[in-house]
Coordinates of C-alpha atoms and ligand atoms in Angstrom, one line a residue:
X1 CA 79.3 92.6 112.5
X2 CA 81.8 94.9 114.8
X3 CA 80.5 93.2 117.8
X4 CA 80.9 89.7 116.4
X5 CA 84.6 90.6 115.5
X6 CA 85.7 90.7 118.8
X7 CA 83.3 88.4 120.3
X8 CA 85.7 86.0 118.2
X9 CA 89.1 87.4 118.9
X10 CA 87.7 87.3 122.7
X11 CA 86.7 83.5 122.2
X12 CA 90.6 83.0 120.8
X13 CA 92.4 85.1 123.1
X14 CA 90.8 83.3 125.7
X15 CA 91.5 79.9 124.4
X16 CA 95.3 81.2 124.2
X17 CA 95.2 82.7 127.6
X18 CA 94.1 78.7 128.7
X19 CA 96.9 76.9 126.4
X20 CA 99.3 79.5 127.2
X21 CA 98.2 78.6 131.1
X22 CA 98.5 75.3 131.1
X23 CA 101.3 73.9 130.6
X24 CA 100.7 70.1 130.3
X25 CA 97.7 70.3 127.6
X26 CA 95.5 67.1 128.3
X27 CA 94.3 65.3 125.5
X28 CA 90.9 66.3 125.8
X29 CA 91.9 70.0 126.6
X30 CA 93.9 69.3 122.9
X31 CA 90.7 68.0 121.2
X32 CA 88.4 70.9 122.7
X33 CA 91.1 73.0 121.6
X34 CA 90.4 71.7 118.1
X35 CA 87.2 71.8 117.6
X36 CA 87.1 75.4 119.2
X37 CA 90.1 76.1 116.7
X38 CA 87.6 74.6 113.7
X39 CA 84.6 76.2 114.9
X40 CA 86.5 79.6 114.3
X41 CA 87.8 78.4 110.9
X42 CA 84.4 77.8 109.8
X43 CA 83.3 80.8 111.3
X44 CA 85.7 83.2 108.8
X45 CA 85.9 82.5 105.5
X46 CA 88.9 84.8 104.8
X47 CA 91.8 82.0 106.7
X48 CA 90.6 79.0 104.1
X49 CA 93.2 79.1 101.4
X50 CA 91.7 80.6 97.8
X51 CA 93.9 79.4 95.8
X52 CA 97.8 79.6 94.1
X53 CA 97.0 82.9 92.0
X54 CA 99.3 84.9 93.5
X55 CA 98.1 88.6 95.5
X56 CA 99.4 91.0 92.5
X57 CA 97.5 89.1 90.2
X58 CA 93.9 89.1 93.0
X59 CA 95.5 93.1 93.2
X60 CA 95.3 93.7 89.7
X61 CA 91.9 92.3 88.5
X62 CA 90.4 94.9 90.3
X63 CA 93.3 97.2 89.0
X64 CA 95.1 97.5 92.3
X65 CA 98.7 97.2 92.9
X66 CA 100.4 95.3 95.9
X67 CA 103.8 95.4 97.2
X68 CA 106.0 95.4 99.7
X69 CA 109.1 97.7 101.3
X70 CA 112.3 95.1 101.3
X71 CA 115.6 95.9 102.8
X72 CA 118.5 95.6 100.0
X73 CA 121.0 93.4 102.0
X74 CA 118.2 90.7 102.2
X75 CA 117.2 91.0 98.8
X76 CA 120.2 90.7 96.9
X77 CA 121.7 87.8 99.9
X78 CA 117.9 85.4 100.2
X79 CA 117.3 84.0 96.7
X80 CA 113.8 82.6 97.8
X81 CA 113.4 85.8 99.2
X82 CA 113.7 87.0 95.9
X83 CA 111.5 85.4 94.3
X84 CA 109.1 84.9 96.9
X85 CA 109.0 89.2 96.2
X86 CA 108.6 88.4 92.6
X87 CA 105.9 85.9 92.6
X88 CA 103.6 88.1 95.3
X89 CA 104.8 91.8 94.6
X90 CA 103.8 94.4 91.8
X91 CA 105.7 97.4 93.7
X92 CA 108.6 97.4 95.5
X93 CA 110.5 100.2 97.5
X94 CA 113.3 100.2 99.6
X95 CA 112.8 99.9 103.1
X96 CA 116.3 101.7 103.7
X97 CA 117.8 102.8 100.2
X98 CA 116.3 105.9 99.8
X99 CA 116.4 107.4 103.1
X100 CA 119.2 110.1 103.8
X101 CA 121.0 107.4 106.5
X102 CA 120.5 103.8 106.8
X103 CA 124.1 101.6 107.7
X104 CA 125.1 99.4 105.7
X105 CA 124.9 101.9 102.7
X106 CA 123.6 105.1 103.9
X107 CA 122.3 107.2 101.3
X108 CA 124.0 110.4 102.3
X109 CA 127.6 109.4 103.6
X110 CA 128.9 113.0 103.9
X111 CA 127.6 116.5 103.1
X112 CA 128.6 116.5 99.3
X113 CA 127.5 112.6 98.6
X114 CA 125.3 110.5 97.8
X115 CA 125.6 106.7 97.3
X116 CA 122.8 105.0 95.2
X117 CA 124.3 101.3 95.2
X118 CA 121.7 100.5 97.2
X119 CA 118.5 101.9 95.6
X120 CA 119.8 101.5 91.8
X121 CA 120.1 98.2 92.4
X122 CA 116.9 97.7 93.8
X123 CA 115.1 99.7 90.9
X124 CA 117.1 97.0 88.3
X125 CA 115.3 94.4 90.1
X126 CA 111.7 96.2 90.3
X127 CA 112.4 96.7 86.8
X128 CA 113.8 93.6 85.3
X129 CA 110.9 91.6 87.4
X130 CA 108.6 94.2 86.0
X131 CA 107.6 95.6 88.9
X132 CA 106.5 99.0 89.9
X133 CA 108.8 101.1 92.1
X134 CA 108.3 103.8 94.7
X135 CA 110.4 106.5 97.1
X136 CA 110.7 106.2 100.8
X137 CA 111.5 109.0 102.1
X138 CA 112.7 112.5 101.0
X139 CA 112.4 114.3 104.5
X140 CA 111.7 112.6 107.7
X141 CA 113.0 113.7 111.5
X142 CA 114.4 109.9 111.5
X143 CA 116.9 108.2 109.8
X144 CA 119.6 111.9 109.3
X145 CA 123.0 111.5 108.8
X146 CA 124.7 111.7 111.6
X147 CA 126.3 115.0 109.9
X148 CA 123.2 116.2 109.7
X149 CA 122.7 118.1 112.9
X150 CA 126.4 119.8 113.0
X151 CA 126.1 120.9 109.0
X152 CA 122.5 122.1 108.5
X153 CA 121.3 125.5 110.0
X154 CA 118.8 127.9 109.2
X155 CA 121.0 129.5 106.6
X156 CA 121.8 126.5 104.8
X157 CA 118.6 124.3 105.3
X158 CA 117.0 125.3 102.0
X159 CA 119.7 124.9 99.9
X160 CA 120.6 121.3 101.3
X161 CA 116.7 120.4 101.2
X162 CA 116.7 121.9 97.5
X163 CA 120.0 119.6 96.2
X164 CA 118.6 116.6 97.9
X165 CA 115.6 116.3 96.6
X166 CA 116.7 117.3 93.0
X167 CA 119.2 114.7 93.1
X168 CA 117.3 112.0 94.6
X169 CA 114.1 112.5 92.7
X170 CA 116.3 113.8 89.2
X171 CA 118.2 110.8 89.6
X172 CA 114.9 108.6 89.1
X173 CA 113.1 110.6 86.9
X174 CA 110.2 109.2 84.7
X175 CA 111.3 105.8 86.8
X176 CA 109.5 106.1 89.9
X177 CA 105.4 104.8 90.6
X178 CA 105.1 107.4 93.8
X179 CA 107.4 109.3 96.4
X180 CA 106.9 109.8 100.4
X181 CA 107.7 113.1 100.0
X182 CA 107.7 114.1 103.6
X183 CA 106.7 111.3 106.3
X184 CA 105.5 111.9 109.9
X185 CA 105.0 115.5 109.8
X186 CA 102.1 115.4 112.3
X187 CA 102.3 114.5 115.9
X188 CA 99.3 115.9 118.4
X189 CA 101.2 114.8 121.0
X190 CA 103.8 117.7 120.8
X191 CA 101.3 120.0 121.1
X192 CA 102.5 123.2 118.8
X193 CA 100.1 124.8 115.7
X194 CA 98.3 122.8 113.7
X195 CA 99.5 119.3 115.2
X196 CA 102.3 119.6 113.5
X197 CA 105.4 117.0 115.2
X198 CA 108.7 118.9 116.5
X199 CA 111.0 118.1 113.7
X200 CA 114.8 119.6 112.8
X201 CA 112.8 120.5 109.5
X202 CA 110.4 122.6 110.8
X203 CA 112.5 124.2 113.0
X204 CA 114.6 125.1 110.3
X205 CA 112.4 126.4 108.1
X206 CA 109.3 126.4 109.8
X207 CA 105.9 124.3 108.3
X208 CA 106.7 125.8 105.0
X209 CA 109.2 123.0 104.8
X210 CA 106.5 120.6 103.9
X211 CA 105.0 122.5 100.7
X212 CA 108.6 123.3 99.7
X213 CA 109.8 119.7 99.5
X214 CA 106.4 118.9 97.2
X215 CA 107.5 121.5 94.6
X216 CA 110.6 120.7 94.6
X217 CA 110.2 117.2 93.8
X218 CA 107.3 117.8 91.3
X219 CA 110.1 120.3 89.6
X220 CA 112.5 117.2 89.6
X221 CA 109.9 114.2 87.9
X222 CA 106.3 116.1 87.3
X223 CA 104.9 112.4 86.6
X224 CA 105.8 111.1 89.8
X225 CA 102.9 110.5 92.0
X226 CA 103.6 112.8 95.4
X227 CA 102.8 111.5 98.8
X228 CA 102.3 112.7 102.5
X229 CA 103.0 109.5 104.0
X230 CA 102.0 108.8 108.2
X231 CA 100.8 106.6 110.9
X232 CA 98.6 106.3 114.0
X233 CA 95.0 107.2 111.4
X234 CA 93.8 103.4 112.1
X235 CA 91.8 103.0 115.3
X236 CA 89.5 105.0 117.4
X237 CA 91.3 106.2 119.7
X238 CA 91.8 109.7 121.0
X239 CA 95.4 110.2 119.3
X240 CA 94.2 108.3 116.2
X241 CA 91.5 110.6 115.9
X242 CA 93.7 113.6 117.0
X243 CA 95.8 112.8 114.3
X244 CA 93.3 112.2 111.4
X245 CA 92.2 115.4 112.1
X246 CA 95.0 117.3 112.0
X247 CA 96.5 114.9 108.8
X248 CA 93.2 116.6 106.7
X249 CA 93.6 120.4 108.1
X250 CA 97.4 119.5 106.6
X251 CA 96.1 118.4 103.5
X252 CA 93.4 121.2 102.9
X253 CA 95.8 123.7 103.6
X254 CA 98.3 122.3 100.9
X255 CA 95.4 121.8 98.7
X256 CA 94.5 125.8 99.2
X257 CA 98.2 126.6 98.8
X258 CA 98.2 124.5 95.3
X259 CA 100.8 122.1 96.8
X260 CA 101.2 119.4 93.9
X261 CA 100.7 116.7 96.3
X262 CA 98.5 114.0 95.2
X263 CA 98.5 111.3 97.5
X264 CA 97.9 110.2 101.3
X265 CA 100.1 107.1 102.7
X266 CA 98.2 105.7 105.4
X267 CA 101.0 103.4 106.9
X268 CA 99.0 101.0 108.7
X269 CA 101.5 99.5 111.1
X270 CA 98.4 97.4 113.0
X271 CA 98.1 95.6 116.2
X272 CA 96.5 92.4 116.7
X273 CA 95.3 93.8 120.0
X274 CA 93.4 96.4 119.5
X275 CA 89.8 96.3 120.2
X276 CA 89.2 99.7 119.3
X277 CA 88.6 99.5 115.5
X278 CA 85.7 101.3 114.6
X279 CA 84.9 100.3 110.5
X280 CA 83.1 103.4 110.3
X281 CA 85.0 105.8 111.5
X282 CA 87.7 104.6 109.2
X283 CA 85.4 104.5 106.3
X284 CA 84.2 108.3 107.3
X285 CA 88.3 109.4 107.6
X286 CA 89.3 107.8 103.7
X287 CA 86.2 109.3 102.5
X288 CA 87.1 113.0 103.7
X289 CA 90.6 112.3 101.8
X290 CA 89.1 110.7 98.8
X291 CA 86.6 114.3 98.8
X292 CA 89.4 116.2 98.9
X293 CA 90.5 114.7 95.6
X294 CA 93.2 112.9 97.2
X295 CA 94.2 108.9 96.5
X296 CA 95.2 106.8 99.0
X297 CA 98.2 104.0 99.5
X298 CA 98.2 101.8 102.2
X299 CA 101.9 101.8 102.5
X300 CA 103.6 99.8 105.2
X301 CA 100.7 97.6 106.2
X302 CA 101.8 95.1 108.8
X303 CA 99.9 93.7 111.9
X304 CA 102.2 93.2 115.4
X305 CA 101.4 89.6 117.2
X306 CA 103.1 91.6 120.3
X307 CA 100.5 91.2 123.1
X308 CA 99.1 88.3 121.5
X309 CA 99.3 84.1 122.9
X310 CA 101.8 82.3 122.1
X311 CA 99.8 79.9 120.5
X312 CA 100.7 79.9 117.0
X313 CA 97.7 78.3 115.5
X314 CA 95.5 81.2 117.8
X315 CA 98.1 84.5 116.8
X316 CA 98.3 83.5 113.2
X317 CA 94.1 83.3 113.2
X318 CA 93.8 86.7 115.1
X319 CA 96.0 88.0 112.6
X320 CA 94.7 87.2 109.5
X321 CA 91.1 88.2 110.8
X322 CA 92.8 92.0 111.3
X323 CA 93.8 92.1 107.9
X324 CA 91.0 91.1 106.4
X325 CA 88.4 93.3 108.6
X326 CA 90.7 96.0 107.8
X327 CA 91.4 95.4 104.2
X328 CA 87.4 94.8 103.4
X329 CA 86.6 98.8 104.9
X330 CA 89.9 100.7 103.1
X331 CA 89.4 98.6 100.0
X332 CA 86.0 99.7 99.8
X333 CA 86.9 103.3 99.2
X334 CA 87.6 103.7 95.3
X335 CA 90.5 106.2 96.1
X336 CA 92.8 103.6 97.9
X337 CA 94.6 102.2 94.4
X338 CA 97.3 100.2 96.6
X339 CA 98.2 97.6 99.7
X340 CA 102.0 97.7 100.4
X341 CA 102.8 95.4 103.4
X342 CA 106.5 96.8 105.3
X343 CA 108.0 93.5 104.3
X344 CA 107.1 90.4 102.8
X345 CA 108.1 87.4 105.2
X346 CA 108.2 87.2 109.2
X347 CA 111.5 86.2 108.3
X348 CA 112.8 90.3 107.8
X349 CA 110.3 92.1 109.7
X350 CA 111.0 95.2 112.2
X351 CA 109.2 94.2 114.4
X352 CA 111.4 91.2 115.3
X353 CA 113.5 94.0 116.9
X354 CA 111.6 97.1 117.4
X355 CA 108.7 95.3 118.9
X356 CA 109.3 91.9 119.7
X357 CA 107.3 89.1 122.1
X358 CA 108.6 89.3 125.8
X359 CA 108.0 85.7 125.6
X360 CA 111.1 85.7 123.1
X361 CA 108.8 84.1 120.1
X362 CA 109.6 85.2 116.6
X363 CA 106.9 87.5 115.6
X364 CA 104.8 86.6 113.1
X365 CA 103.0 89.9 111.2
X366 CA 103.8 89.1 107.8
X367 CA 101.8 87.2 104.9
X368 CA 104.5 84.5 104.7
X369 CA 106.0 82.7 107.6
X370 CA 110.1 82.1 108.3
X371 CA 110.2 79.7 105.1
X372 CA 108.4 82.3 102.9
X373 CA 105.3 79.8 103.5
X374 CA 101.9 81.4 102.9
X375 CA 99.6 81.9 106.0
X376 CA 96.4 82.4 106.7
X377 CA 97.4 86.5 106.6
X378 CA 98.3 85.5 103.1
X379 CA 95.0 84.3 102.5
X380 CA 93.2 86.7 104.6
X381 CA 94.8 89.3 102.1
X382 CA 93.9 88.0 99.0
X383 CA 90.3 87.3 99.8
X384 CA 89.7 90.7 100.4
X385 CA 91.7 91.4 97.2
X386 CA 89.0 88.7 95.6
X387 CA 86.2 90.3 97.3
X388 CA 87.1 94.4 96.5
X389 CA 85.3 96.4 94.3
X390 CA 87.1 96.9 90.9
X391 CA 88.7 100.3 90.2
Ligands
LIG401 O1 122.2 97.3 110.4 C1 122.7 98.2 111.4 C2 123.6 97.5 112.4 O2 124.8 97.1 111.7 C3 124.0 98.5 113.5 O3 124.8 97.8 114.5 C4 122.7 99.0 114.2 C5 123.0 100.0 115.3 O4 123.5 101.2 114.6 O5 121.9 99.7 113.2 C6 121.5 98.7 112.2 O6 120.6 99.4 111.3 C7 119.4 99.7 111.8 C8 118.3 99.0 111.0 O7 117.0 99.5 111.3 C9 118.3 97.5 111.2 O8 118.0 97.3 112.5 C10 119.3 101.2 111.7 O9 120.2 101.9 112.6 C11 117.8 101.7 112.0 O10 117.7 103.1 111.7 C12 116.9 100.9 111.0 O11 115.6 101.2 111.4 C13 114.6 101.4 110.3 C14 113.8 102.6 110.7 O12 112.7 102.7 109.8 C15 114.6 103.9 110.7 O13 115.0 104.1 109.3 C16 113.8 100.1 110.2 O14 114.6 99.1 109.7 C17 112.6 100.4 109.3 O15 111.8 99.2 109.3 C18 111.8 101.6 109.8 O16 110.8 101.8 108.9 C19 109.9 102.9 109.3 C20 109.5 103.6 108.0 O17 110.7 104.1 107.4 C21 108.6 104.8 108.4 N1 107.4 104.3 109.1 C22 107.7 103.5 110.3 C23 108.6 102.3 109.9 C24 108.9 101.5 111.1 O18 109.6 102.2 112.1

């Protein structure tokens, strides 16, 4: 089955490589490219369309939730955006709102403020289209004001990590499905103790910082569900596994410490051109978390086309196939009780500026195309939805 996978994405990157190389398709090159094109459709069930039924409603009858992080200046400006988050989504967080410093409307403006335009009004939509909502983030390295590094020392660091998180998380008391407490703590790469990533946080108040912020926010809304949110625990790779390592040493040590943490975010931020996806070494990874008595949210699940042809018909096919080979091994661990894609529509996707095609073609990483169109990802998603095990 692991082979086959990329036995097939061979067989399409290939036949991209060709159309992408020739330039002047002939008409029988076209009508090979057809048939090849079928022969893969038939091949994978997950890219035929299932149906209308919407993925929160395939999420919940096997009592899962699905969402998606959406900025608020597209949300409250795209109508069919809107609704398009309405129709598909049973969670919804802000991709900006809630982080200390995003322009337009940065959380934190100065030392002594905060400015909730953003994320209230976001939470009255969640709410008033009855969806779920959730936190993103109360301490990161990214994303501080740019106050932040001339105001906070070591003297003052507790205090200002104390009145933002009982602000923040006071402010959405009783309201709130799950917070990313603290995102990104672990980076191999920077080689100090216990993998933990270089951060103004830890050098201010060392890897305590990280237990702190979890009591402090369970002090602030004891119902919310408390997450250690990352990325980088997908493929097997040698960081990837570095990481995943290091990301359950973390959690066994906050476990031992009675950290009320209750969660793992596994980001997912995928790449469509990764051959190194080992099904059971994920499997092996959820299952150490789930052991630990942890659940698991896949929180900002997206899949870059970067590296991909330009073929359209090929990328969106490659895809959908990494969603759904993906989606089939987390889904199959009881512990993982959501999908949250970062975004909605290749319309508002990072990507389209943090990683976009040298060959200048929108990216396309996202369940619904530029018009808010379901593609196959769309239906890649909801077959493994259709085909999980209920909670
Ligand atoms: O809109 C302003 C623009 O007016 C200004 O000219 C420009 C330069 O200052 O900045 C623009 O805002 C940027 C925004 O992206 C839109 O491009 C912000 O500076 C920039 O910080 C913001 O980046 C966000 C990033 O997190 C940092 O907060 C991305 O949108 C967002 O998708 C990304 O999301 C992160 C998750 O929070 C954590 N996991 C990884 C994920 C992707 O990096």
């Amino acid at each position: 089955m692991y082979q086959k996978i990329f036995t097939r994405r061979k067989f399409l990157l290939g036949l991209g490589a060709v159309t992408a190389m020739g330039a002047v398709v002939t008409g029988k090159d076209e009508l090979k490219r057809q048939q090849i094109l079928a022969l893969d459709d038939a091949d994978c069930e997950c890219i035929k369309y299932p149906g209308d039924e919407s993925l929160k409603q395939r999420a919940a009858k096997k009592k899962l939730i699905f969402g998606a992080a959406i900025r608020y200046d597209q949300l409250s400006s795209d109508t069919e955006y809107a609704q398009n988050i309405a129709k598909e989504c049973s969670i919804l967080l802000p991709e900006w709102g809630l982080k200390w410093h995003v322009n337009p409307k940065p959380l934190r403006p100065t030392p002594e403020s905060f400015d909730f335009t953003a994320a209230d009004w976001m939470l009255n939509f969640a709410r008033t289209h009855d969806m779920q909502f959730r936190g993103h983030t109360l301490v990161w390295h990214e994303s501080l004001p740019p106050w932040f590094e001339n105001t906070v020392n070591h003297q003052n660091a507790k205090s200002f990590l104390e009145k933002h998180i009982q602000t923040v998380v006071g402010r959405y008391r009783g309201k709130i499905h799950s917070w990313d407490v603290v995102n990104e703590a672990i980076e191999p790469r920077d080689q100090l103790p216990n993998g933990l990533r270089k951060t103004p946080w830890l050098e201010l108040l060392g890897e305590d910082y990280i237990d702190l912020a979890f009591r402090l926010a369970h002090e602030a809304d004891p119902k919310a569900m408390l997450v250690y949110n990352d990325y980088g625990l997908d493929y097997d790779i040698a960081n990837d596994e570095a990481k995943r390592n290091a990301v359950i040493q973390l959690l066994k040590r906050l476990k031992s410490k009675g950290t009320p943490i209750h969660a793992l975010g596994i980001q997912a931020h995928l790449n469509g051109s990764e051959t190194n996806f080992n099904p059971q070494k994920l499997k092996d990874f959820l299952a150490q978390v789930a052991d630990l008595g942890f659940k698991i949210l896949i929180t900002e699940l997206d899949v870059t086309d970067k590296e991909l042809p330009h073929d359209i018909e090929i990328r969106d096919r490659i895809i959908a196939k990494v969603y759904n080979n993906y989606l089939k091994v987390v889904l199959e661990e009881p512990a993982v009780i959501a999908v949250i894609t970062w975004g909605l529509s290749d319309k508002y996707t990072w990507l389209n500026e943090f990683k976009p095609r040298e060959d200048g073609a929108p990216v396309r990483p996202l369940p619904l195309d530029l018009n808010g169109k379901r593609k196959f990802a769309w239906n890649a998603i909801a077959h493994a939805f259709d085909n999980a095990p209920t909670r």
